[in-house]
PDB file of C-alpha atoms and ligand atoms in Angstrom:
ATOM      1  CA  MET K   1      25.951 -14.094  73.017  1.00  0.00           C
ATOM      2  CA  ARG K   2      28.067 -16.026  75.371  1.00  0.00           C
ATOM      3  CA  HIS K   3      27.497 -13.862  78.227  1.00  0.00           C
ATOM      4  CA  LEU K   4      24.871 -10.985  79.077  1.00  0.00           C
ATOM      5  CA  ILE K   5      26.797  -8.934  81.475  1.00  0.00           C
ATOM      6  CA  SER K   6      26.026  -5.412  79.745  1.00  0.00           C
ATOM      7  CA  ILE K   7      23.233  -4.507  77.186  1.00  0.00           C
ATOM      8  CA  LEU K   8      26.037  -3.145  75.436  1.00  0.00           C
ATOM      9  CA  GLU K   9      27.124  -6.670  74.321  1.00  0.00           C
ATOM     10  CA  LEU K  10      23.866  -6.505  72.017  1.00  0.00           C
ATOM     11  CA  GLU K  11      23.132  -4.559  68.999  1.00  0.00           C
ATOM     12  CA  ARG K  12      19.640  -3.780  67.790  1.00  0.00           C
ATOM     13  CA  ARG K  13      19.457  -6.928  65.658  1.00  0.00           C
ATOM     14  CA  GLY K  14      20.408  -9.126  68.620  1.00  0.00           C
ATOM     15  CA  VAL K  15      17.817  -7.444  70.987  1.00  0.00           C
ATOM     16  CA  SER K  16      15.119  -7.730  68.286  1.00  0.00           C
ATOM     17  CA  ALA K  17      15.869 -11.471  67.856  1.00  0.00           C
ATOM     18  CA  LEU K  18      15.582 -12.108  71.672  1.00  0.00           C
ATOM     19  CA  LEU K  19      12.431 -10.214  71.702  1.00  0.00           C
ATOM     20  CA  ASP K  20      11.080 -12.361  68.875  1.00  0.00           C
ATOM     21  CA  THR K  21      12.118 -15.420  70.605  1.00  0.00           C
ATOM     22  CA  ALA K  22      10.302 -14.164  73.987  1.00  0.00           C
ATOM     23  CA  GLU K  23       7.064 -13.676  71.611  1.00  0.00           C
ATOM     24  CA  ARG K  24       7.361 -17.062  70.303  1.00  0.00           C
ATOM     25  CA  PHE K  25       7.622 -18.497  73.785  1.00  0.00           C
ATOM     26  CA  ARG K  26       4.687 -16.426  74.996  1.00  0.00           C
ATOM     27  CA  ASP K  27       2.634 -17.783  72.051  1.00  0.00           C
ATOM     28  CA  GLY K  28       3.306 -21.321  73.195  1.00  0.00           C
ATOM     29  CA  GLU K  29       6.423 -22.469  71.002  1.00  0.00           C
ATOM     30  CA  VAL K  30       8.524 -23.521  73.713  1.00  0.00           C
ATOM     31  CA  PRO K  31      11.603 -25.714  73.218  1.00  0.00           C
ATOM     32  CA  ARG K  32      12.767 -28.587  75.390  1.00  0.00           C
ATOM     33  CA  LEU K  33      16.426 -27.870  76.429  1.00  0.00           C
ATOM     34  CA  SER K  34      18.747 -30.083  78.811  1.00  0.00           C
ATOM     35  CA  GLY K  35      21.400 -28.868  81.266  1.00  0.00           C
ATOM     36  CA  VAL K  36      21.862 -27.179  84.456  1.00  0.00           C
ATOM     37  CA  ILE K  37      21.510 -23.448  85.359  1.00  0.00           C
ATOM     38  CA  GLY K  38      23.225 -21.969  88.298  1.00  0.00           C
ATOM     39  CA  LEU K  39      21.387 -19.212  90.243  1.00  0.00           C
ATOM     40  CA  LEU K  40      23.982 -17.264  92.369  1.00  0.00           C
ATOM     41  CA  PHE K  41      21.845 -14.585  94.224  1.00  0.00           C
ATOM     42  CA  LEU K  42      24.261 -12.913  96.740  1.00  0.00           C
ATOM     43  CA  ALA K  43      21.958  -9.866  97.083  1.00  0.00           C
ATOM     44  CA  ALA K  44      18.132  -9.716  97.621  1.00  0.00           C
ATOM     45  CA  SER K  45      15.897 -10.442  94.657  1.00  0.00           C
ATOM     46  CA  THR K  46      12.220 -11.787  94.131  1.00  0.00           C
ATOM     47  CA  ARG K  47      11.346 -11.171  90.493  1.00  0.00           C
ATOM     48  CA  THR K  48      14.672 -11.978  88.896  1.00  0.00           C
ATOM     49  CA  ARG K  49      15.369 -14.833  90.906  1.00  0.00           C
ATOM     50  CA  VAL K  50      12.122 -16.521  90.750  1.00  0.00           C
ATOM     51  CA  GLY K  51      11.746 -15.383  87.205  1.00  0.00           C
ATOM     52  CA  PHE K  52      14.891 -17.109  86.064  1.00  0.00           C
ATOM     53  CA  GLU K  53      14.169 -20.186  88.234  1.00  0.00           C
ATOM     54  CA  VAL K  54      10.779 -20.570  86.462  1.00  0.00           C
ATOM     55  CA  ALA K  55      12.163 -19.749  83.065  1.00  0.00           C
ATOM     56  CA  ALA K  56      14.616 -22.666  83.513  1.00  0.00           C
ATOM     57  CA  TYR K  57      11.922 -25.057  84.557  1.00  0.00           C
ATOM     58  CA  ARG K  58       9.619 -23.988  81.586  1.00  0.00           C
ATOM     59  CA  LEU K  59      12.364 -24.860  79.259  1.00  0.00           C
ATOM     60  CA  GLY K  60      13.084 -28.137  80.758  1.00  0.00           C
ATOM     61  CA  LEU K  61      16.426 -26.919  82.511  1.00  0.00           C
ATOM     62  CA  ASN K  62      17.428 -27.974  85.957  1.00  0.00           C
ATOM     63  CA  VAL K  63      18.332 -25.331  88.451  1.00  0.00           C
ATOM     64  CA  ALA K  64      21.051 -25.152  91.047  1.00  0.00           C
ATOM     65  CA  ALA K  65      20.318 -22.297  93.325  1.00  0.00           C
ATOM     66  CA  LEU K  66      22.724 -20.455  95.933  1.00  0.00           C
ATOM     67  CA  VAL K  67      20.730 -17.636  97.130  1.00  0.00           C
ATOM     68  CA  GLN K  68      22.635 -16.842 100.374  1.00  0.00           C
ATOM     69  CA  THR K  69      25.187 -14.392 101.451  1.00  0.00           C
ATOM     70  CA  LYS K  70      28.400 -14.871 103.177  1.00  0.00           C
ATOM     71  CA  SER K  71      26.838 -13.803 106.412  1.00  0.00           C
ATOM     72  CA  ASP K  72      24.338 -16.667 106.020  1.00  0.00           C
ATOM     73  CA  SER K  73      25.039 -19.992 107.484  1.00  0.00           C
ATOM     74  CA  GLY K  74      24.350 -21.950 104.201  1.00  0.00           C
ATOM     75  CA  MET K  75      27.514 -20.656 102.385  1.00  0.00           C
ATOM     76  CA  SER K  76      31.078 -21.575 103.365  1.00  0.00           C
ATOM     77  CA  ALA K  77      32.068 -18.740 105.438  1.00  0.00           C
ATOM     78  CA  SER K  78      35.783 -19.360 105.660  1.00  0.00           C
ATOM     79  CA  GLU K  79      36.048 -19.624 101.728  1.00  0.00           C
ATOM     80  CA  SER K  80      36.556 -16.688  99.769  1.00  0.00           C
ATOM     81  CA  LEU K  81      33.652 -15.396  97.441  1.00  0.00           C
ATOM     82  CA  LEU K  82      36.223 -15.940  94.411  1.00  0.00           C
ATOM     83  CA  ASP K  83      36.662 -19.489  95.399  1.00  0.00           C
ATOM     84  CA  THR K  84      32.918 -19.990  95.737  1.00  0.00           C
ATOM     85  CA  ILE K  85      32.161 -18.606  92.526  1.00  0.00           C
ATOM     86  CA  ARG K  86      35.032 -20.493  90.676  1.00  0.00           C
ATOM     87  CA  VAL K  87      33.660 -23.957  92.137  1.00  0.00           C
ATOM     88  CA  VAL K  88      30.036 -23.202  91.328  1.00  0.00           C
ATOM     89  CA  SER K  89      31.004 -22.000  87.872  1.00  0.00           C
ATOM     90  CA  GLY K  90      32.488 -25.382  87.139  1.00  0.00           C
ATOM     91  CA  TYR K  91      29.315 -27.254  87.779  1.00  0.00           C
ATOM     92  CA  VAL K  92      26.795 -25.360  85.740  1.00  0.00           C
ATOM     93  CA  ASP K  93      26.262 -24.517  82.019  1.00  0.00           C
ATOM     94  CA  ALA K  94      25.560 -20.876  82.935  1.00  0.00           C
ATOM     95  CA  LEU K  95      25.441 -18.756  86.170  1.00  0.00           C
ATOM     96  CA  CYS K  96      22.738 -16.218  86.578  1.00  0.00           C
ATOM     97  CA  VAL K  97      24.088 -13.676  89.053  1.00  0.00           C
ATOM     98  CA  ARG K  98      22.585 -10.866  91.225  1.00  0.00           C
ATOM     99  CA  CYS K  99      25.489  -9.333  93.553  1.00  0.00           C
ATOM    100  CA  SER K 100      26.357  -6.001  95.336  1.00  0.00           C
ATOM    101  CA  ASN K 101      28.938  -3.404  93.933  1.00  0.00           C
ATOM    102  CA  ASP K 102      31.785  -5.050  96.084  1.00  0.00           C
ATOM    103  CA  GLU K 103      31.113  -8.417  94.417  1.00  0.00           C
ATOM    104  CA  ILE K 104      31.212  -7.417  90.685  1.00  0.00           C
ATOM    105  CA  GLY K 105      34.806  -8.133  90.378  1.00  0.00           C
ATOM    106  CA  ALA K 106      34.641 -11.696  91.624  1.00  0.00           C
ATOM    107  CA  VAL K 107      31.541 -12.460  89.166  1.00  0.00           C
ATOM    108  CA  ALA K 108      33.530 -11.011  86.475  1.00  0.00           C
ATOM    109  CA  LEU K 109      36.202 -13.691  87.017  1.00  0.00           C
ATOM    110  CA  ALA K 110      33.407 -16.374  86.867  1.00  0.00           C
ATOM    111  CA  ALA K 111      32.877 -15.445  83.280  1.00  0.00           C
ATOM    112  CA  ALA K 112      36.122 -17.163  82.434  1.00  0.00           C
ATOM    113  CA  HIS K 113      34.707 -20.461  83.342  1.00  0.00           C
ATOM    114  CA  CYS K 114      31.130 -20.291  82.247  1.00  0.00           C
ATOM    115  CA  PRO K 115      28.582 -17.959  80.703  1.00  0.00           C
ATOM    116  CA  VAL K 116      27.507 -15.251  83.181  1.00  0.00           C
ATOM    117  CA  VAL K 117      24.003 -13.536  83.074  1.00  0.00           C
ATOM    118  CA  ASN K 118      23.952 -10.327  85.053  1.00  0.00           C
ATOM    119  CA  CYS K 119      20.634 -10.436  86.922  1.00  0.00           C
ATOM    120  CA  GLY K 120      21.309  -6.979  88.379  1.00  0.00           C
ATOM    121  CA  MET K 121      24.904  -6.159  89.661  1.00  0.00           C
ATOM    122  CA  GLY K 122      25.325  -3.296  92.306  1.00  0.00           C
ATOM    123  CA  HIS K 123      24.634   0.223  90.926  1.00  0.00           C
ATOM    124  CA  ALA K 124      25.670  -0.878  87.560  1.00  0.00           C
ATOM    125  CA  GLU K 125      23.404  -2.652  85.168  1.00  0.00           C
ATOM    126  CA  HIS K 126      20.441  -4.871  84.878  1.00  0.00           C
ATOM    127  CA  PRO K 127      20.330  -5.912  81.261  1.00  0.00           C
ATOM    128  CA  THR K 128      17.468  -8.772  81.571  1.00  0.00           C
ATOM    129  CA  GLN K 129      15.209  -6.054  83.191  1.00  0.00           C
ATOM    130  CA  ALA K 130      15.968  -3.789  80.086  1.00  0.00           C
ATOM    131  CA  LEU K 131      14.993  -6.587  77.890  1.00  0.00           C
ATOM    132  CA  ALA K 132      11.700  -7.107  79.710  1.00  0.00           C
ATOM    133  CA  ASP K 133      11.123  -3.266  79.506  1.00  0.00           C
ATOM    134  CA  LEU K 134      11.540  -3.178  75.770  1.00  0.00           C
ATOM    135  CA  PHE K 135       9.546  -6.188  75.364  1.00  0.00           C
ATOM    136  CA  THR K 136       6.798  -4.470  77.294  1.00  0.00           C
ATOM    137  CA  ILE K 137       7.113  -1.510  75.084  1.00  0.00           C
ATOM    138  CA  ARG K 138       7.077  -3.409  71.993  1.00  0.00           C
ATOM    139  CA  THR K 139       3.999  -5.406  73.095  1.00  0.00           C
ATOM    140  CA  LEU K 140       1.968  -2.294  74.004  1.00  0.00           C
ATOM    141  CA  ARG K 141       3.092   0.061  71.168  1.00  0.00           C
ATOM    142  CA  GLY K 142       3.883  -2.440  68.427  1.00  0.00           C
ATOM    143  CA  GLY K 143       7.531  -1.103  68.106  1.00  0.00           C
ATOM    144  CA  ILE K 144      10.342   0.766  69.916  1.00  0.00           C
ATOM    145  CA  ASP K 145      11.391   3.388  67.153  1.00  0.00           C
ATOM    146  CA  GLY K 146       9.913   6.609  67.884  1.00  0.00           C
ATOM    147  CA  ALA K 147       8.926   5.840  71.624  1.00  0.00           C
ATOM    148  CA  ARG K 148       8.905   8.868  73.907  1.00  0.00           C
ATOM    149  CA  VAL K 149       9.982   7.707  77.403  1.00  0.00           C
ATOM    150  CA  ALA K 150      10.531   9.488  80.666  1.00  0.00           C
ATOM    151  CA  ILE K 151      12.743   7.759  83.284  1.00  0.00           C
ATOM    152  CA  ILE K 152      12.180   8.877  86.729  1.00  0.00           C
ATOM    153  CA  GLY K 153      13.818   8.280  90.050  1.00  0.00           C
ATOM    154  CA  ASP K 154      17.238   7.954  91.432  1.00  0.00           C
ATOM    155  CA  LEU K 155      19.010   7.707  88.129  1.00  0.00           C
ATOM    156  CA  ALA K 156      22.443   7.922  89.842  1.00  0.00           C
ATOM    157  CA  HIS K 157      21.998   4.576  91.379  1.00  0.00           C
ATOM    158  CA  MET K 158      18.989   2.696  89.970  1.00  0.00           C
ATOM    159  CA  ARG K 159      20.813   0.080  87.582  1.00  0.00           C
ATOM    160  CA  ALA K 160      17.592  -0.848  85.730  1.00  0.00           C
ATOM    161  CA  ALA K 161      17.430   2.962  84.491  1.00  0.00           C
ATOM    162  CA  HIS K 162      21.082   2.582  83.203  1.00  0.00           C
ATOM    163  CA  SER K 163      20.292  -0.633  81.140  1.00  0.00           C
ATOM    164  CA  LEU K 164      16.992   0.843  79.739  1.00  0.00           C
ATOM    165  CA  LEU K 165      18.784   3.984  78.557  1.00  0.00           C
ATOM    166  CA  LEU K 166      21.429   1.806  76.756  1.00  0.00           C
ATOM    167  CA  ALA K 167      18.780  -0.471  75.286  1.00  0.00           C
ATOM    168  CA  LEU K 168      16.799   2.446  73.951  1.00  0.00           C
ATOM    169  CA  ALA K 169      19.955   3.934  72.414  1.00  0.00           C
ATOM    170  CA  LEU K 170      19.713   0.850  69.976  1.00  0.00           C
ATOM    171  CA  PHE K 171      16.574   2.225  68.358  1.00  0.00           C
ATOM    172  CA  ASP K 172      15.786   5.076  66.134  1.00  0.00           C
ATOM    173  CA  ASP K 173      14.093   8.385  67.079  1.00  0.00           C
ATOM    174  CA  VAL K 174      13.712   7.518  70.535  1.00  0.00           C
ATOM    175  CA  ASP K 175      12.979  10.517  72.742  1.00  0.00           C
ATOM    176  CA  VAL K 176      14.133  10.022  76.279  1.00  0.00           C
ATOM    177  CA  CYS K 177      13.938  12.456  79.316  1.00  0.00           C
ATOM    178  CA  CYS K 178      15.653  11.771  82.579  1.00  0.00           C
ATOM    179  CA  ILE K 179      13.614  13.057  85.460  1.00  0.00           C
ATOM    180  CA  ALA K 180      15.513  13.117  88.788  1.00  0.00           C
ATOM    181  CA  PRO K 181      16.684  15.349  91.773  1.00  0.00           C
ATOM    182  CA  PRO K 182      19.699  17.355  90.401  1.00  0.00           C
ATOM    183  CA  GLN K 183      22.060  15.243  92.681  1.00  0.00           C
ATOM    184  CA  LEU K 184      20.810  12.039  91.486  1.00  0.00           C
ATOM    185  CA  GLY K 185      20.754  12.346  87.576  1.00  0.00           C
ATOM    186  CA  MET K 186      21.706   9.828  85.066  1.00  0.00           C
ATOM    187  CA  PRO K 187      25.713   9.157  85.296  1.00  0.00           C
ATOM    188  CA  ALA K 188      27.437  10.841  82.619  1.00  0.00           C
ATOM    189  CA  LYS K 189      29.070   7.587  81.145  1.00  0.00           C
ATOM    190  CA  TYR K 190      25.548   6.221  80.345  1.00  0.00           C
ATOM    191  CA  ALA K 191      24.325   9.587  79.039  1.00  0.00           C
ATOM    192  CA  ARG K 192      27.436   9.727  76.651  1.00  0.00           C
ATOM    193  CA  LEU K 193      26.922   6.226  75.340  1.00  0.00           C
ATOM    194  CA  PHE K 194      23.100   7.339  74.502  1.00  0.00           C
ATOM    195  CA  VAL K 195      24.163  10.502  72.937  1.00  0.00           C
ATOM    196  CA  ALA K 196      26.912   8.761  70.804  1.00  0.00           C
ATOM    197  CA  ARG K 197      24.297   6.920  69.103  1.00  0.00           C
ATOM    198  CA  GLY K 198      23.000  10.207  67.685  1.00  0.00           C
ATOM    199  CA  HIS K 199      20.286  10.692  70.390  1.00  0.00           C
ATOM    200  CA  THR K 200      19.536  13.826  72.417  1.00  0.00           C
ATOM    201  CA  LEU K 201      19.139  13.162  75.974  1.00  0.00           C
ATOM    202  CA  LYS K 202      16.836  15.566  77.920  1.00  0.00           C
ATOM    203  CA  SER K 203      16.753  16.055  81.478  1.00  0.00           C
ATOM    204  CA  SER K 204      14.204  17.798  83.873  1.00  0.00           C
ATOM    205  CA  ASP K 205      13.342  17.682  87.535  1.00  0.00           C
ATOM    206  CA  LYS K 206       9.619  17.475  87.054  1.00  0.00           C
ATOM    207  CA  LEU K 207       7.277  15.273  84.925  1.00  0.00           C
ATOM    208  CA  ASP K 208       5.444  16.782  81.955  1.00  0.00           C
ATOM    209  CA  PRO K 209       2.348  14.538  81.869  1.00  0.00           C
ATOM    210  CA  ARG K 210       1.549  15.251  78.236  1.00  0.00           C
ATOM    211  CA  ALA K 211       4.963  14.508  76.750  1.00  0.00           C
ATOM    212  CA  PHE K 212       5.497  10.798  77.048  1.00  0.00           C
ATOM    213  CA  ASP K 213       4.320   7.433  75.753  1.00  0.00           C
ATOM    214  CA  PHE K 214       6.000   5.584  78.778  1.00  0.00           C
ATOM    215  CA  VAL K 215       6.579   6.884  82.284  1.00  0.00           C
ATOM    216  CA  TYR K 216       9.166   4.429  83.667  1.00  0.00           C
ATOM    217  CA  VAL K 217       9.376   4.771  87.214  1.00  0.00           C
ATOM    218  CA  ALA K 218      13.000   3.560  88.255  1.00  0.00           C
ATOM    219  CA  GLY K 219      12.361   4.402  91.738  1.00  0.00           C
ATOM    220  CA  PHE K 220      14.506   5.121  94.662  1.00  0.00           C
ATOM    221  CA  PRO K 221      16.257   2.600  97.020  1.00  0.00           C
ATOM    222  CA  ALA K 222      14.933   2.190 100.359  1.00  0.00           C
ATOM    223  CA  ARG K 223      17.416   4.123 102.392  1.00  0.00           C
ATOM    224  CA  ALA K 224      15.249   5.909 105.010  1.00  0.00           C
ATOM    225  CA  HIS K 225      18.206   7.688 106.672  1.00  0.00           C
ATOM    226  CA  ASP K 226      19.780   9.321 103.654  1.00  0.00           C
ATOM    227  CA  ASP K 227      19.210  13.091 103.058  1.00  0.00           C
ATOM    228  CA  ASP K 228      19.118  12.105  99.227  1.00  0.00           C
ATOM    229  CA  TYR K 229      16.016  10.129  99.992  1.00  0.00           C
ATOM    230  CA  SER K 230      13.829  12.430 102.215  1.00  0.00           C
ATOM    231  CA  PRO K 231      10.111  11.788 102.209  1.00  0.00           C
ATOM    232  CA  ALA K 232       9.691  15.161 100.593  1.00  0.00           C
ATOM    233  CA  ILE K 233      12.059  14.066  97.530  1.00  0.00           C
ATOM    234  CA  ARG K 234      10.360  10.781  97.280  1.00  0.00           C
ATOM    235  CA  GLN K 235       6.928  12.462  97.411  1.00  0.00           C
ATOM    236  CA  ARG K 236       7.933  14.975  94.592  1.00  0.00           C
ATOM    237  CA  PHE K 237       8.786  12.128  92.225  1.00  0.00           C
ATOM    238  CA  ALA K 238       5.937   9.706  92.998  1.00  0.00           C
ATOM    239  CA  ILE K 239       3.156   8.619  90.760  1.00  0.00           C
ATOM    240  CA  THR K 240       0.194   9.493  92.809  1.00  0.00           C
ATOM    241  CA  TYR K 241      -3.378   8.701  91.625  1.00  0.00           C
ATOM    242  CA  GLU K 242      -3.641  12.544  90.553  1.00  0.00           C
ATOM    243  CA  VAL K 243      -0.620  12.430  88.458  1.00  0.00           C
ATOM    244  CA  ALA K 244      -1.642   9.187  86.905  1.00  0.00           C
ATOM    245  CA  ALA K 245      -5.071  10.384  86.127  1.00  0.00           C
ATOM    246  CA  ARG K 246      -3.571  13.417  84.190  1.00  0.00           C
ATOM    247  CA  LEU K 247      -1.597  11.216  81.840  1.00  0.00           C
ATOM    248  CA  PRO K 248      -3.173  11.159  78.451  1.00  0.00           C
ATOM    249  CA  VAL K 249      -5.087   8.034  77.235  1.00  0.00           C
ATOM    250  CA  GLY K 250      -2.519   5.431  75.790  1.00  0.00           C
ATOM    251  CA  THR K 251       0.295   6.433  78.097  1.00  0.00           C
ATOM    252  CA  ALA K 252       1.825   3.462  80.216  1.00  0.00           C
ATOM    253  CA  VAL K 253       3.318   3.695  83.588  1.00  0.00           C
ATOM    254  CA  LEU K 254       6.128   1.056  83.782  1.00  0.00           C
ATOM    255  CA  CYS K 255       8.298   0.081  86.757  1.00  0.00           C
ATOM    256  CA  PRO K 256      10.744  -2.730  87.317  1.00  0.00           C
ATOM    257  CA  LEU K 257       9.341  -3.081  90.707  1.00  0.00           C
ATOM    258  CA  PRO K 258       9.661  -3.503  93.635  1.00  0.00           C
ATOM    259  CA  ARG K 259       8.086  -0.406  94.657  1.00  0.00           C
ATOM    260  CA  ILE K 260       7.916   1.229  98.005  1.00  0.00           C
ATOM    261  CA  ASP K 261       6.170   4.440  97.692  1.00  0.00           C
ATOM    262  CA  GLU K 262       6.943   5.322  93.982  1.00  0.00           C
ATOM    263  CA  ILE K 263       3.667   4.560  92.705  1.00  0.00           C
ATOM    264  CA  ASP K 264       0.564   4.670  94.818  1.00  0.00           C
ATOM    265  CA  PRO K 265      -1.389   1.419  94.904  1.00  0.00           C
ATOM    266  CA  SER K 266      -4.471   3.380  93.978  1.00  0.00           C
ATOM    267  CA  VAL K 267      -2.843   3.741  90.508  1.00  0.00           C
ATOM    268  CA  ASP K 268      -3.103  -0.024  89.923  1.00  0.00           C
ATOM    269  CA  GLU K 269      -6.694   0.313  88.983  1.00  0.00           C
ATOM    270  CA  LEU K 270      -5.985   2.909  86.080  1.00  0.00           C
ATOM    271  CA  PRO K 271      -5.590   1.749  82.491  1.00  0.00           C
ATOM    272  CA  VAL K 272      -1.963   3.578  82.489  1.00  0.00           C
ATOM    273  CA  ALA K 273      -0.703   0.911  85.089  1.00  0.00           C
ATOM    274  CA  GLN K 274       1.109  -1.565  83.067  1.00  0.00           C
ATOM    275  CA  TYR K 275       3.885  -2.786  85.499  1.00  0.00           C
ATOM    276  CA  PHE K 276       2.328  -5.967  86.281  1.00  0.00           C
ATOM    277  CA  LEU K 277       1.988  -6.873  82.613  1.00  0.00           C
ATOM    278  CA  GLN K 278       5.668  -5.903  82.507  1.00  0.00           C
ATOM    279  CA  SER K 279       6.598  -8.340  85.246  1.00  0.00           C
ATOM    280  CA  ASP K 280       4.520 -11.098  83.592  1.00  0.00           C
ATOM    281  CA  LEU K 281       6.207 -10.505  80.234  1.00  0.00           C
ATOM    282  CA  ALA K 282       9.843 -10.583  81.873  1.00  0.00           C
ATOM    283  CA  LEU K 283       9.358 -14.069  82.199  1.00  0.00           C
ATOM    284  CA  TRP K 284       9.408 -14.869  78.400  1.00  0.00           C
ATOM    285  CA  THR K 285      12.390 -12.470  78.013  1.00  0.00           C
ATOM    286  CA  ARG K 286      14.188 -14.591  80.800  1.00  0.00           C
ATOM    287  CA  MET K 287      13.554 -17.746  78.749  1.00  0.00           C
ATOM    288  CA  ALA K 288      14.605 -16.095  75.698  1.00  0.00           C
ATOM    289  CA  VAL K 289      17.925 -15.123  77.396  1.00  0.00           C
ATOM    290  CA  LEU K 290      18.571 -18.665  78.702  1.00  0.00           C
ATOM    291  CA  GLU K 291      17.772 -20.392  75.527  1.00  0.00           C
ATOM    292  CA  CYS K 292      20.194 -18.002  73.608  1.00  0.00           C
ATOM    293  CA  ILE K 293      23.037 -18.822  76.027  1.00  0.00           C
ATOM    294  CA  HIS K 294      22.177 -22.515  75.842  1.00  0.00           C
ATOM    295  CA  SER K 295      22.028 -22.390  71.994  1.00  0.00           C
ATOM    296  CA  GLN K 296      25.571 -20.943  71.975  1.00  0.00           C
ATOM    297  CA  GLY K 297      26.410 -24.319  73.673  1.00  0.00           C
ATOM    298  CA  ARG K 298      29.204 -25.341  75.896  1.00  0.00           C
ATOM    299  CA  SER K 299      30.241 -28.829  76.852  1.00  0.00           C
ATOM    300  CA  ALA K 300      27.796 -30.223  79.413  1.00  0.00           C
ATOM    301  CA  GLN K 301      30.787 -32.648  80.573  1.00  0.00           C
ATOM    302  CA  PRO K 302      31.982 -31.785  83.976  1.00  0.00           C
ATOM    303  CA  LYS K 303      35.224 -29.982  83.770  1.00  0.00           C
ATOM    304  CA  GLY K 304      38.621 -30.317  85.338  1.00  0.00           C
TER     305      GLY K 304
HETATM  306  N1   CP D   1      13.138  -5.799  89.045  1.00  0.00           N
HETATM  307  C1   CP D   1      13.933  -6.574  89.856  1.00  0.00           C
HETATM  308  O1   CP D   1      14.981  -6.802  89.615  1.00  0.00           O
HETATM  309  O2   CP D   1      13.290  -6.974  91.018  1.00  0.00           O
HETATM  310  P1   CP D   1      13.830  -7.907  91.981  1.00  0.00           P
HETATM  311  O3   CP D   1      14.832  -7.158  92.855  1.00  0.00           O
HETATM  312  O4   CP D   1      12.796  -8.469  92.944  1.00  0.00           O
HETATM  313  O5   CP D   1      14.680  -9.090  91.537  1.00  0.00           O
END
């Protein structure tokens, strides 16, 4: 694995190997690496940015972080994004990138110069989140084959939902139901890839609480003035205390976070609430990704 831009770059064996590595790291078997990881966060992030920074430090890697946008004063405003990315990619051993839809093309060009890890790019994909999601499913359930997963929210735009669907497609007998308002369903290109692996993809506009091992709350973006996100729609797909309390024992509610109103804070006290475990486990999967990219190696000598 030179890059991790899409989960489609991985097969089941590769995903399982990464999760095995994450498990070893969690159990204290952490190697000491050397090198420099670049964090290029051109769009807002808390978990992924801090998670990759801490993951790098725990592996002994140094971090060079650029976490600003062109509208901030810390980045050369007169330089094109393409030039900025080209320069930064020449200094580091790998680049972890978060960006908007408009910036994806420029980031793809960086991949010609150094390994790139997609840390959430526009509405497209968020593969390292999917690895954290699978690690959580495996940790809670003992395996991923046969898991019954509901994915809820704005599935048209939430990149974590796309990567999770593609990642689940690598496993056997998974039962996935996409639960979304009709206008915000799973894009056909991701649904087709899931089905092409021999799975059937169900869809619904309401949650049947008895039918799933995992209720994955992909959520809604914070866009207060858009009809697609009216309070009534958000409320209809929210996990309230009453909804969570009806879930059978053993069901887990997962969420990539952040949440706005998708899961009521009162749910946190219920045994179904596993989203903070999920964010804790994400650290080990991020370390596994960095270790894997590092082990593929590239010259640490300055280029040019
Ligand atoms: N889950 C996730 O990507 O969170 P951040 O936006 O805070 O990185």
